[in-house]
């Protein structure tokens, strides 16, 4: 079992990474001094697979858990479902010392974390992430929240977990498309922070795609280390933490204009990162060779790197980028990379340049990415 620490003074917490980590849920919650009564929040897909093990581990350590199961999928990340969770938490008489355990992907983590952040003005929570995306990104760093009709993640809080348990065995049941989507966040850490990690992904992408335990352990641990370092330096995103949004300005807009249906988050930010790399080549001297390596790694991992937008879709994409909450003062700010392994934030990018780069990504070289268009018919 590997341990990574998120260093935040008295609110520091460990991330335990390894096969079987979920069986430690009870003992680790006890070691963290959490209260006896708790709620395990999961979804309809993850619950049948892993809730029995989570509940058993908690009961064996003397905890009294109630299981709350929400429908799988992004639609559950809303205030109505949070309100249903509050009622079930109150019915189980959760009090100030009680806690919430999030068992699932990023949807469950964000929802359960938000319920914990707001119930009784904030109780403890722990994360037991079961998707690759959640293990390398969303379970770490304390961003919790829900969506509104008018946009994604518009209501939320910073509420750090007391403990994160990444059980690598749970990734065995993750659908292939979800696993690959998680790899988009993995590759991001290489691009923005660690050139050697990027090179190791280029070398080991086959083992990773086969979900070989050793490759998975190394990758999840390195991603958590990088995220922990960034969050420790800038918990509430006043500066450095923004680099984690590399590729997200265009990626979020792609998700939005296709109504969060055609593209998974990881797929949209794969295209977004390739676009951001091309913009970086023009504005921050990212060498063309690096742009090509980035594009090739996404392709090797089965992620989309092209998108053909019709004029009306480009118009909607522009509007969506301007609505994104990372926009300030009317200009669209981008995170750009200067070379693989380094990134900086707060670069205003003219819409004309974004348009020209996306047009470039619309003209697909023959024989490449055929599957992309079949899967993501715009
Ligand atoms: P998800 O939680 O919807 O999970 C994807 C699907 O996989 C779901 O159907 C789920 O039931 C299923 N699943 C999960 N684990 C499984 C397993 N081990 N075996 C079989 N099926 C499994 O999606 P996600 O990609 O994990 O998370 C996306 C969410 O995360 C978005 O809402 C996004 O906004 C959020 N997010 C948050 C942060 C943050 O910092 N808080 C960062 C990135 C993304
Ligand atoms: N996923 C971006 C962040 O945690 O800041």
Short mmCIF file of C-alpha atoms and ligand atoms in Angstrom, two decimals:
data_model
loop_
_atom_site.label_atom_id
_atom_site.label_comp_id
_atom_site.label_asym_id
_atom_site.label_seq_id
_atom_site.Cartn_x
_atom_site.Cartn_y
_atom_site.Cartn_z
CA UNK A 1 0.00 0.00 0.00
CA UNK A 2 1.35 3.46 -0.94
CA UNK A 3 0.58 6.54 1.10
CA UNK A 4 0.61 10.12 -0.19
CA UNK A 5 -0.04 13.01 2.20
CA UNK A 6 -1.92 16.17 1.35
CA UNK A 7 -0.10 18.66 3.57
CA UNK A 8 -2.55 21.26 4.85
CA UNK A 9 -1.41 21.80 8.44
CA UNK A 10 -3.98 20.55 10.94
CA UNK A 11 -6.24 19.52 8.05
CA UNK A 12 -3.61 17.27 6.41
CA UNK A 13 -4.82 13.85 5.31
CA UNK A 14 -3.48 10.62 3.84
CA UNK A 15 -4.30 9.04 0.48
CA UNK A 16 -3.89 5.26 0.68
CA UNK A 17 -3.32 3.60 -2.69
CA UNK A 18 -3.29 -0.12 -3.42
CA UNK A 19 -5.30 -3.21 -4.18
CA UNK A 20 -7.74 -3.96 -1.35
CA UNK A 21 -7.58 -0.47 0.24
CA UNK A 22 -11.36 -0.53 0.74
CA UNK A 23 -11.03 -3.30 3.35
CA UNK A 24 -9.18 -0.74 5.50
CA UNK A 25 -12.10 1.69 5.51
CA UNK A 26 -13.15 0.84 9.08
CA UNK A 27 -9.71 0.75 10.66
CA UNK A 28 -8.59 3.93 8.91
CA UNK A 29 -11.75 5.82 9.91
CA UNK A 30 -11.18 4.66 13.48
CA UNK A 31 -7.54 5.80 13.31
CA UNK A 32 -8.78 9.20 12.08
CA UNK A 33 -10.94 9.44 15.22
CA UNK A 34 -14.26 9.69 13.35
CA UNK A 35 -17.61 9.32 15.17
CA UNK A 36 -19.55 6.05 15.29
CA UNK A 37 -22.58 6.92 13.18
CA UNK A 38 -21.99 7.43 9.46
CA UNK A 39 -23.51 7.39 5.97
CA UNK A 40 -22.04 5.58 2.98
CA UNK A 41 -23.21 7.38 -0.16
CA UNK A 42 -22.88 5.39 -3.37
CA UNK A 43 -24.66 4.96 -6.72
CA UNK A 44 -26.77 2.22 -8.28
CA UNK A 45 -23.86 0.85 -10.32
CA UNK A 46 -21.13 0.91 -7.67
CA UNK A 47 -23.31 -0.02 -4.66
CA UNK A 48 -24.04 -3.63 -5.65
CA UNK A 49 -20.33 -4.17 -6.41
CA UNK A 50 -18.59 -2.56 -3.44
CA UNK A 51 -21.04 -1.39 -0.73
CA UNK A 52 -21.13 -4.79 1.03
CA UNK A 53 -17.33 -4.68 1.53
CA UNK A 54 -17.42 -1.04 2.68
CA UNK A 55 -20.25 -1.65 5.16
CA UNK A 56 -18.56 -4.80 6.48
CA UNK A 57 -15.27 -2.98 7.03
CA UNK A 58 -17.05 -0.17 8.89
CA UNK A 59 -19.16 -2.48 11.07
CA UNK A 60 -16.17 -4.63 11.99
CA UNK A 61 -14.45 -1.49 13.29
CA UNK A 62 -17.49 -0.60 15.42
CA UNK A 63 -19.18 1.98 13.15
CA UNK A 64 -22.92 2.23 12.55
CA UNK A 65 -23.37 3.02 8.84
CA UNK A 66 -26.51 3.75 6.80
CA UNK A 67 -26.30 3.08 3.05
CA UNK A 68 -27.61 5.81 0.74
CA UNK A 69 -27.79 4.87 -2.95
CA UNK A 70 -28.36 7.50 -5.64
CA UNK A 71 -28.98 6.84 -9.35
CA UNK A 72 -25.70 6.45 -11.28
CA UNK A 73 -24.85 9.37 -13.55
CA UNK A 74 -24.23 13.12 -13.63
CA UNK A 75 -27.96 13.92 -13.15
CA UNK A 76 -27.63 12.90 -9.48
CA UNK A 77 -25.22 15.78 -8.85
CA UNK A 78 -28.04 18.19 -8.03
CA UNK A 79 -29.64 19.91 -5.06
CA UNK A 80 -32.71 17.64 -5.12
CA UNK A 81 -30.56 14.53 -4.55
CA UNK A 82 -28.50 16.36 -1.91
CA UNK A 83 -31.72 17.18 -0.10
CA UNK A 84 -32.78 13.51 -0.20
CA UNK A 85 -29.38 12.59 1.27
CA UNK A 86 -29.82 15.15 4.10
CA UNK A 87 -33.18 13.56 5.00
CA UNK A 88 -31.71 10.06 5.14
CA UNK A 89 -28.71 11.33 7.13
CA UNK A 90 -31.04 13.03 9.62
CA UNK A 91 -33.21 9.90 9.84
CA UNK A 92 -30.09 7.93 10.79
CA UNK A 93 -29.42 10.64 13.42
CA UNK A 94 -26.04 11.73 12.09
CA UNK A 95 -24.62 14.37 14.43
CA UNK A 96 -21.63 16.72 14.51
CA UNK A 97 -19.09 13.93 15.03
CA UNK A 98 -20.61 11.68 12.39
CA UNK A 99 -19.18 11.37 8.90
CA UNK A 100 -20.02 10.61 5.29
CA UNK A 101 -18.11 8.11 3.16
CA UNK A 102 -18.28 8.65 -0.61
CA UNK A 103 -18.07 5.32 -2.45
CA UNK A 104 -18.02 5.81 -6.22
CA UNK A 105 -16.77 8.04 -9.01
CA UNK A 106 -16.48 11.80 -9.16
CA UNK A 107 -20.26 12.27 -9.19
CA UNK A 108 -20.71 10.51 -5.85
CA UNK A 109 -17.58 12.17 -4.43
CA UNK A 110 -18.72 15.70 -5.35
CA UNK A 111 -22.30 15.07 -4.17
CA UNK A 112 -21.45 13.29 -0.92
CA UNK A 113 -18.70 15.81 -0.16
CA UNK A 114 -21.15 18.67 -0.66
CA UNK A 115 -23.73 16.97 1.58
CA UNK A 116 -21.02 16.57 4.26
CA UNK A 117 -19.81 20.17 3.82
CA UNK A 118 -23.28 21.58 4.46
CA UNK A 119 -25.09 19.14 6.80
CA UNK A 120 -25.01 20.63 10.34
CA UNK A 121 -22.70 23.32 8.86
CA UNK A 122 -20.14 20.69 7.99
CA UNK A 123 -19.29 17.18 9.15
CA UNK A 124 -16.31 15.00 8.25
CA UNK A 125 -16.13 12.96 5.08
CA UNK A 126 -13.90 10.34 3.55
CA UNK A 127 -13.44 9.45 -0.08
CA UNK A 128 -13.36 5.89 -1.45
CA UNK A 129 -13.04 6.64 -5.20
CA UNK A 130 -13.79 3.82 -7.65
CA UNK A 131 -13.09 5.41 -11.06
CA UNK A 132 -9.65 6.25 -12.41
CA UNK A 133 -10.71 9.89 -12.77
CA UNK A 134 -11.82 10.05 -9.15
CA UNK A 135 -8.67 8.30 -7.87
CA UNK A 136 -6.27 10.61 -9.68
CA UNK A 137 -8.21 13.84 -9.48
CA UNK A 138 -11.66 14.48 -8.01
CA UNK A 139 -11.26 12.69 -4.65
CA UNK A 140 -8.21 14.79 -3.75
CA UNK A 141 -8.24 18.51 -3.02
CA UNK A 142 -11.61 19.20 -1.42
CA UNK A 143 -13.61 20.67 -4.30
CA UNK A 144 -17.17 19.46 -3.73
CA UNK A 145 -20.40 20.62 -5.31
CA UNK A 146 -23.42 20.10 -7.49
CA UNK A 147 -24.75 21.31 -10.83
CA UNK A 148 -27.56 23.80 -11.47
CA UNK A 149 -29.76 23.86 -14.59
CA UNK A 150 -27.71 26.86 -15.69
CA UNK A 151 -24.34 25.15 -15.42
CA UNK A 152 -21.98 22.54 -14.02
CA UNK A 153 -20.47 22.81 -10.52
CA UNK A 154 -22.08 26.21 -9.92
CA UNK A 155 -22.82 25.50 -6.24
CA UNK A 156 -20.08 24.09 -4.07
CA UNK A 157 -17.50 24.41 -1.34
CA UNK A 158 -13.94 23.59 -0.43
CA UNK A 159 -14.25 20.79 2.11
CA UNK A 160 -11.21 18.55 2.46
CA UNK A 161 -11.74 14.84 3.13
CA UNK A 162 -10.19 13.32 6.25
CA UNK A 163 -8.96 10.32 4.31
CA UNK A 164 -8.84 9.00 0.73
CA UNK A 165 -8.75 5.26 0.00
CA UNK A 166 -7.92 4.37 -3.62
CA UNK A 167 -8.66 0.66 -3.99
CA UNK A 168 -7.05 -0.26 -7.31
CA UNK A 169 -9.01 -3.53 -7.43
CA UNK A 170 -12.22 -1.58 -8.00
CA UNK A 171 -10.85 -0.35 -11.33
CA UNK A 172 -11.17 -3.91 -12.71
CA UNK A 173 -14.94 -3.47 -13.17
CA UNK A 174 -14.74 0.02 -14.65
CA UNK A 175 -16.08 0.12 -18.25
CA UNK A 176 -13.32 0.58 -20.83
CA UNK A 177 -14.58 3.96 -22.01
CA UNK A 178 -14.62 5.31 -18.43
CA UNK A 179 -11.11 3.98 -17.81
CA UNK A 180 -9.74 5.70 -20.91
CA UNK A 181 -11.51 8.92 -19.97
CA UNK A 182 -9.60 8.84 -16.66
CA UNK A 183 -6.34 8.58 -18.60
CA UNK A 184 -6.97 12.08 -19.98
CA UNK A 185 -6.46 13.50 -16.47
CA UNK A 186 -3.42 11.25 -15.98
CA UNK A 187 -1.76 12.58 -19.16
CA UNK A 188 -2.59 16.13 -18.04
CA UNK A 189 -0.32 15.79 -14.97
CA UNK A 190 2.59 14.89 -17.26
CA UNK A 191 1.95 17.84 -19.56
CA UNK A 192 1.60 20.45 -16.82
CA UNK A 193 4.01 19.23 -14.17
CA UNK A 194 6.31 16.30 -14.82
CA UNK A 195 8.18 15.61 -18.08
CA UNK A 196 9.64 12.32 -16.77
CA UNK A 197 6.15 11.09 -15.87
CA UNK A 198 4.97 12.01 -19.37
CA UNK A 199 7.85 9.98 -20.85
CA UNK A 200 6.99 7.01 -18.65
CA UNK A 201 3.39 7.17 -19.90
CA UNK A 202 4.68 7.13 -23.49
CA UNK A 203 6.74 4.03 -22.66
CA UNK A 204 4.17 2.19 -20.54
CA UNK A 205 0.85 3.07 -22.16
CA UNK A 206 0.24 -0.57 -23.13
CA UNK A 207 0.59 -1.88 -19.56
CA UNK A 208 -1.60 0.94 -18.36
CA UNK A 209 -4.30 0.18 -20.91
CA UNK A 210 -4.18 -3.47 -19.77
CA UNK A 211 -4.63 -2.13 -16.21
CA UNK A 212 -1.51 -3.98 -15.04
CA UNK A 213 -1.45 -3.57 -11.22
CA UNK A 214 2.15 -2.30 -11.03
CA UNK A 215 1.61 0.31 -13.75
CA UNK A 216 -1.66 1.41 -12.13
CA UNK A 217 -0.07 1.77 -8.69
CA UNK A 218 2.76 3.92 -10.04
CA UNK A 219 0.44 6.10 -12.08
CA UNK A 220 -2.26 6.68 -9.44
CA UNK A 221 0.41 7.38 -6.80
CA UNK A 222 2.30 9.89 -8.99
CA UNK A 223 -0.88 11.71 -9.99
CA UNK A 224 -1.95 11.94 -6.33
CA UNK A 225 1.52 13.24 -5.38
CA UNK A 226 1.31 15.98 -7.99
CA UNK A 227 -2.23 16.94 -7.06
CA UNK A 228 -1.30 16.90 -3.35
CA UNK A 229 1.66 19.19 -4.01
CA UNK A 230 -0.39 21.67 -6.02
CA UNK A 231 -3.28 21.70 -3.52
CA UNK A 232 -0.90 22.06 -0.58
CA UNK A 233 0.53 25.19 -2.19
CA UNK A 234 -2.78 26.71 -3.30
CA UNK A 235 -5.81 25.10 -1.65
CA UNK A 236 -8.44 27.55 -2.90
CA UNK A 237 -7.14 28.23 -6.41
CA UNK A 238 -5.85 31.74 -6.06
CA UNK A 239 -3.01 30.91 -8.47
CA UNK A 240 -1.05 27.69 -9.07
CA UNK A 241 -4.03 25.32 -8.69
CA UNK A 242 -5.40 26.79 -11.93
CA UNK A 243 -2.84 24.73 -13.90
CA UNK A 244 -5.01 21.68 -13.14
CA UNK A 245 -7.51 23.22 -15.55
CA UNK A 246 -5.23 22.74 -18.58
CA UNK A 247 -7.49 21.86 -21.53
CA UNK A 248 -10.62 22.44 -19.45
CA UNK A 249 -11.77 25.80 -20.91
CA UNK A 250 -12.47 24.24 -24.30
CA UNK A 251 -13.22 20.81 -22.76
CA UNK A 252 -16.00 22.12 -20.48
CA UNK A 253 -17.50 24.04 -23.40
CA UNK A 254 -17.50 20.89 -25.57
CA UNK A 255 -19.27 18.95 -22.80
CA UNK A 256 -21.85 21.74 -22.46
CA UNK A 257 -22.71 22.21 -26.14
CA UNK A 258 -23.26 18.46 -26.53
CA UNK A 259 -25.47 18.56 -23.39
CA UNK A 260 -23.16 16.39 -21.30
CA UNK A 261 -24.18 13.40 -23.40
CA UNK A 262 -21.89 12.79 -26.37
CA UNK A 263 -18.55 13.27 -24.65
CA UNK A 264 -17.35 12.07 -21.26
CA UNK A 265 -15.39 14.70 -19.32
CA UNK A 266 -12.07 12.95 -20.07
CA UNK A 267 -12.86 12.77 -23.79
CA UNK A 268 -13.76 16.46 -23.96
CA UNK A 269 -10.60 17.53 -22.13
CA UNK A 270 -8.52 15.30 -24.39
CA UNK A 271 -9.60 17.47 -27.33
CA UNK A 272 -9.30 20.55 -25.09
CA UNK A 273 -5.70 19.70 -24.17
CA UNK A 274 -4.67 19.16 -27.78
CA UNK A 275 -6.23 22.54 -28.63
CA UNK A 276 -4.49 24.17 -25.64
CA UNK A 277 -1.19 22.62 -26.78
CA UNK A 278 -1.63 24.12 -30.26
CA UNK A 279 -2.45 27.51 -28.71
CA UNK A 280 0.61 27.10 -26.45
CA UNK A 281 2.73 26.54 -29.56
CA UNK A 282 1.57 29.92 -30.89
CA UNK A 283 1.62 31.95 -27.65
CA UNK A 284 4.07 30.34 -25.23
CA UNK A 285 6.62 28.64 -27.47
CA UNK A 286 5.61 25.04 -26.77
CA UNK A 287 7.72 23.23 -29.40
CA UNK A 288 5.73 21.63 -32.24
CA UNK A 289 7.45 18.35 -31.41
CA UNK A 290 5.88 18.49 -27.91
CA UNK A 291 2.44 19.23 -29.40
CA UNK A 292 2.80 16.11 -31.57
CA UNK A 293 3.88 13.94 -28.62
CA UNK A 294 0.87 15.14 -26.61
CA UNK A 295 -1.51 14.43 -29.47
CA UNK A 296 0.02 10.98 -30.09
CA UNK A 297 -0.25 9.92 -26.44
CA UNK A 298 -3.95 10.78 -26.32
CA UNK A 299 -4.47 8.81 -29.54
CA UNK A 300 -2.57 5.81 -28.19
CA UNK A 301 -4.84 5.85 -25.16
CA UNK A 302 -7.88 5.72 -27.43
CA UNK A 303 -8.95 9.28 -26.69
CA UNK A 304 -10.36 11.74 -29.26
CA UNK A 305 -8.05 14.48 -30.53
CA UNK A 306 -10.17 15.97 -33.32
CA UNK A 307 -13.53 17.65 -33.48
CA UNK A 308 -15.39 18.98 -36.52
CA UNK A 309 -17.70 21.82 -35.49
CA UNK A 310 -20.40 23.36 -37.66
CA UNK A 311 -20.68 27.17 -37.61
CA UNK A 312 -23.65 27.12 -35.21
CA UNK A 313 -21.75 24.78 -32.87
CA UNK A 314 -18.72 27.09 -32.89
CA UNK A 315 -21.04 29.99 -31.94
CA UNK A 316 -22.44 27.96 -29.03
CA UNK A 317 -18.93 26.90 -27.99
CA UNK A 318 -17.84 30.55 -27.81
CA UNK A 319 -20.84 31.40 -25.62
CA UNK A 320 -20.15 28.40 -23.39
CA UNK A 321 -16.49 29.40 -22.98
CA UNK A 322 -17.52 32.91 -21.98
CA UNK A 323 -20.01 31.54 -19.42
CA UNK A 324 -17.40 29.30 -17.81
CA UNK A 325 -16.71 30.49 -14.29
CA UNK A 326 -12.97 30.58 -15.00
CA UNK A 327 -13.53 33.57 -17.29
CA UNK A 328 -12.76 36.95 -15.79
CA UNK A 329 -13.10 40.48 -17.17
CA UNK A 330 -14.76 39.22 -20.38
CA UNK A 331 -11.61 37.61 -21.78
CA UNK A 332 -11.09 33.89 -21.97
CA UNK A 333 -8.15 32.91 -19.81
CA UNK A 334 -6.19 29.80 -20.68
CA UNK A 335 -3.62 27.65 -18.96
CA UNK A 336 -0.75 27.23 -21.42
CA UNK A 337 2.29 24.99 -21.47
CA UNK A 338 5.78 26.23 -22.29
CA UNK A 339 7.21 22.71 -22.63
CA UNK A 340 6.05 19.25 -21.60
CA UNK A 341 6.26 19.29 -17.79
CA UNK A 342 5.56 23.01 -17.27
CA UNK A 343 2.46 25.20 -17.41
CA UNK A 344 1.34 28.67 -16.39
CA UNK A 345 -2.08 30.25 -15.97
CA UNK A 346 -3.99 33.44 -16.73
CA UNK A 347 -3.17 33.83 -20.43
CA UNK A 348 -5.86 35.81 -22.27
CA UNK A 349 -6.42 34.12 -25.62
CA UNK A 350 -8.20 35.84 -28.54
CA UNK A 351 -11.28 33.98 -29.83
CA UNK A 352 -9.90 34.13 -33.38
CA UNK A 353 -6.95 31.99 -32.34
CA UNK A 354 -9.21 29.47 -30.56
CA UNK A 355 -11.32 29.31 -33.72
CA UNK A 356 -8.34 28.78 -35.99
CA UNK A 357 -6.97 25.98 -33.78
CA UNK A 358 -10.35 24.24 -33.64
CA UNK A 359 -10.64 24.49 -37.44
CA UNK A 360 -7.23 22.81 -37.60
CA UNK A 361 -8.58 20.03 -35.35
CA UNK A 362 -11.61 19.70 -37.62
CA UNK A 363 -9.54 18.77 -40.67
CA UNK A 364 -8.64 15.24 -39.79
CA UNK A 365 -5.69 13.62 -41.57
CA UNK A 366 -7.00 10.67 -43.62
CA UNK A 367 -7.06 7.31 -41.86
CA UNK A 368 -6.81 8.79 -38.37
CA UNK A 369 -9.33 8.95 -35.55
CA UNK A 370 -12.07 7.32 -37.61
CA UNK A 371 -13.51 5.88 -34.41
CA UNK A 372 -13.74 9.31 -32.86
CA UNK A 373 -16.37 10.52 -35.31
CA UNK A 374 -18.30 7.28 -35.16
CA UNK A 375 -18.50 7.40 -31.41
CA UNK A 376 -19.09 11.10 -30.98
CA UNK A 377 -21.38 12.02 -33.86
CA UNK A 378 -21.80 15.76 -33.37
P1 LIG B 1 -19.01 8.98 -12.49
O1 LIG B 1 -18.92 9.20 -11.06
O2 LIG B 1 -20.31 9.31 -13.17
O3 LIG B 1 -18.64 7.47 -12.80
C1 LIG B 1 -18.72 7.01 -14.13
C2 LIG B 1 -19.60 5.76 -14.25
O4 LIG B 1 -18.85 4.64 -13.80
C3 LIG B 1 -20.87 5.80 -13.40
O5 LIG B 1 -21.90 5.18 -14.13
C4 LIG B 1 -20.51 4.94 -12.19
O6 LIG B 1 -21.64 4.34 -11.60
C5 LIG B 1 -19.58 3.93 -12.80
N1 LIG B 1 -18.58 3.36 -11.90
C6 LIG B 1 -17.83 4.03 -10.99
N2 LIG B 1 -16.92 3.22 -10.46
C7 LIG B 1 -17.09 2.01 -11.03
C8 LIG B 1 -16.44 0.77 -10.90
N3 LIG B 1 -15.37 0.62 -10.13
N4 LIG B 1 -16.89 -0.29 -11.64
C9 LIG B 1 -17.95 -0.14 -12.49
N5 LIG B 1 -18.60 1.04 -12.68
C10 LIG B 1 -18.16 2.09 -11.96
O7 LIG B 1 -17.89 9.77 -13.31
P2 LIG B 1 -16.38 10.19 -12.99
O8 LIG B 1 -15.74 10.30 -14.31
O9 LIG B 1 -15.77 9.36 -11.95
O10 LIG B 1 -16.54 11.65 -12.37
C11 LIG B 1 -17.07 12.72 -13.11
C12 LIG B 1 -17.50 13.79 -12.15
O11 LIG B 1 -16.37 14.23 -11.41
C13 LIG B 1 -18.07 15.03 -12.82
O12 LIG B 1 -19.25 15.40 -12.17
C14 LIG B 1 -16.99 16.08 -12.63
O13 LIG B 1 -17.53 17.39 -12.55
C15 LIG B 1 -16.40 15.65 -11.33
N6 LIG B 1 -15.02 16.11 -11.10
C16 LIG B 1 -14.74 16.70 -9.93
C17 LIG B 1 -13.45 17.14 -9.65
C18 LIG B 1 -13.13 17.74 -8.32
O14 LIG B 1 -12.02 18.23 -8.13
N7 LIG B 1 -14.04 17.71 -7.38
C19 LIG B 1 -12.44 16.96 -10.59
C20 LIG B 1 -12.74 16.34 -11.80
C21 LIG B 1 -14.05 15.91 -12.05
N1 LIG B 2 -9.86 19.24 -10.84
C1 LIG B 2 -9.30 20.54 -10.64
C2 LIG B 2 -9.03 20.86 -9.23
O1 LIG B 2 -9.20 20.07 -8.34
O2 LIG B 2 -8.63 21.96 -8.94
#
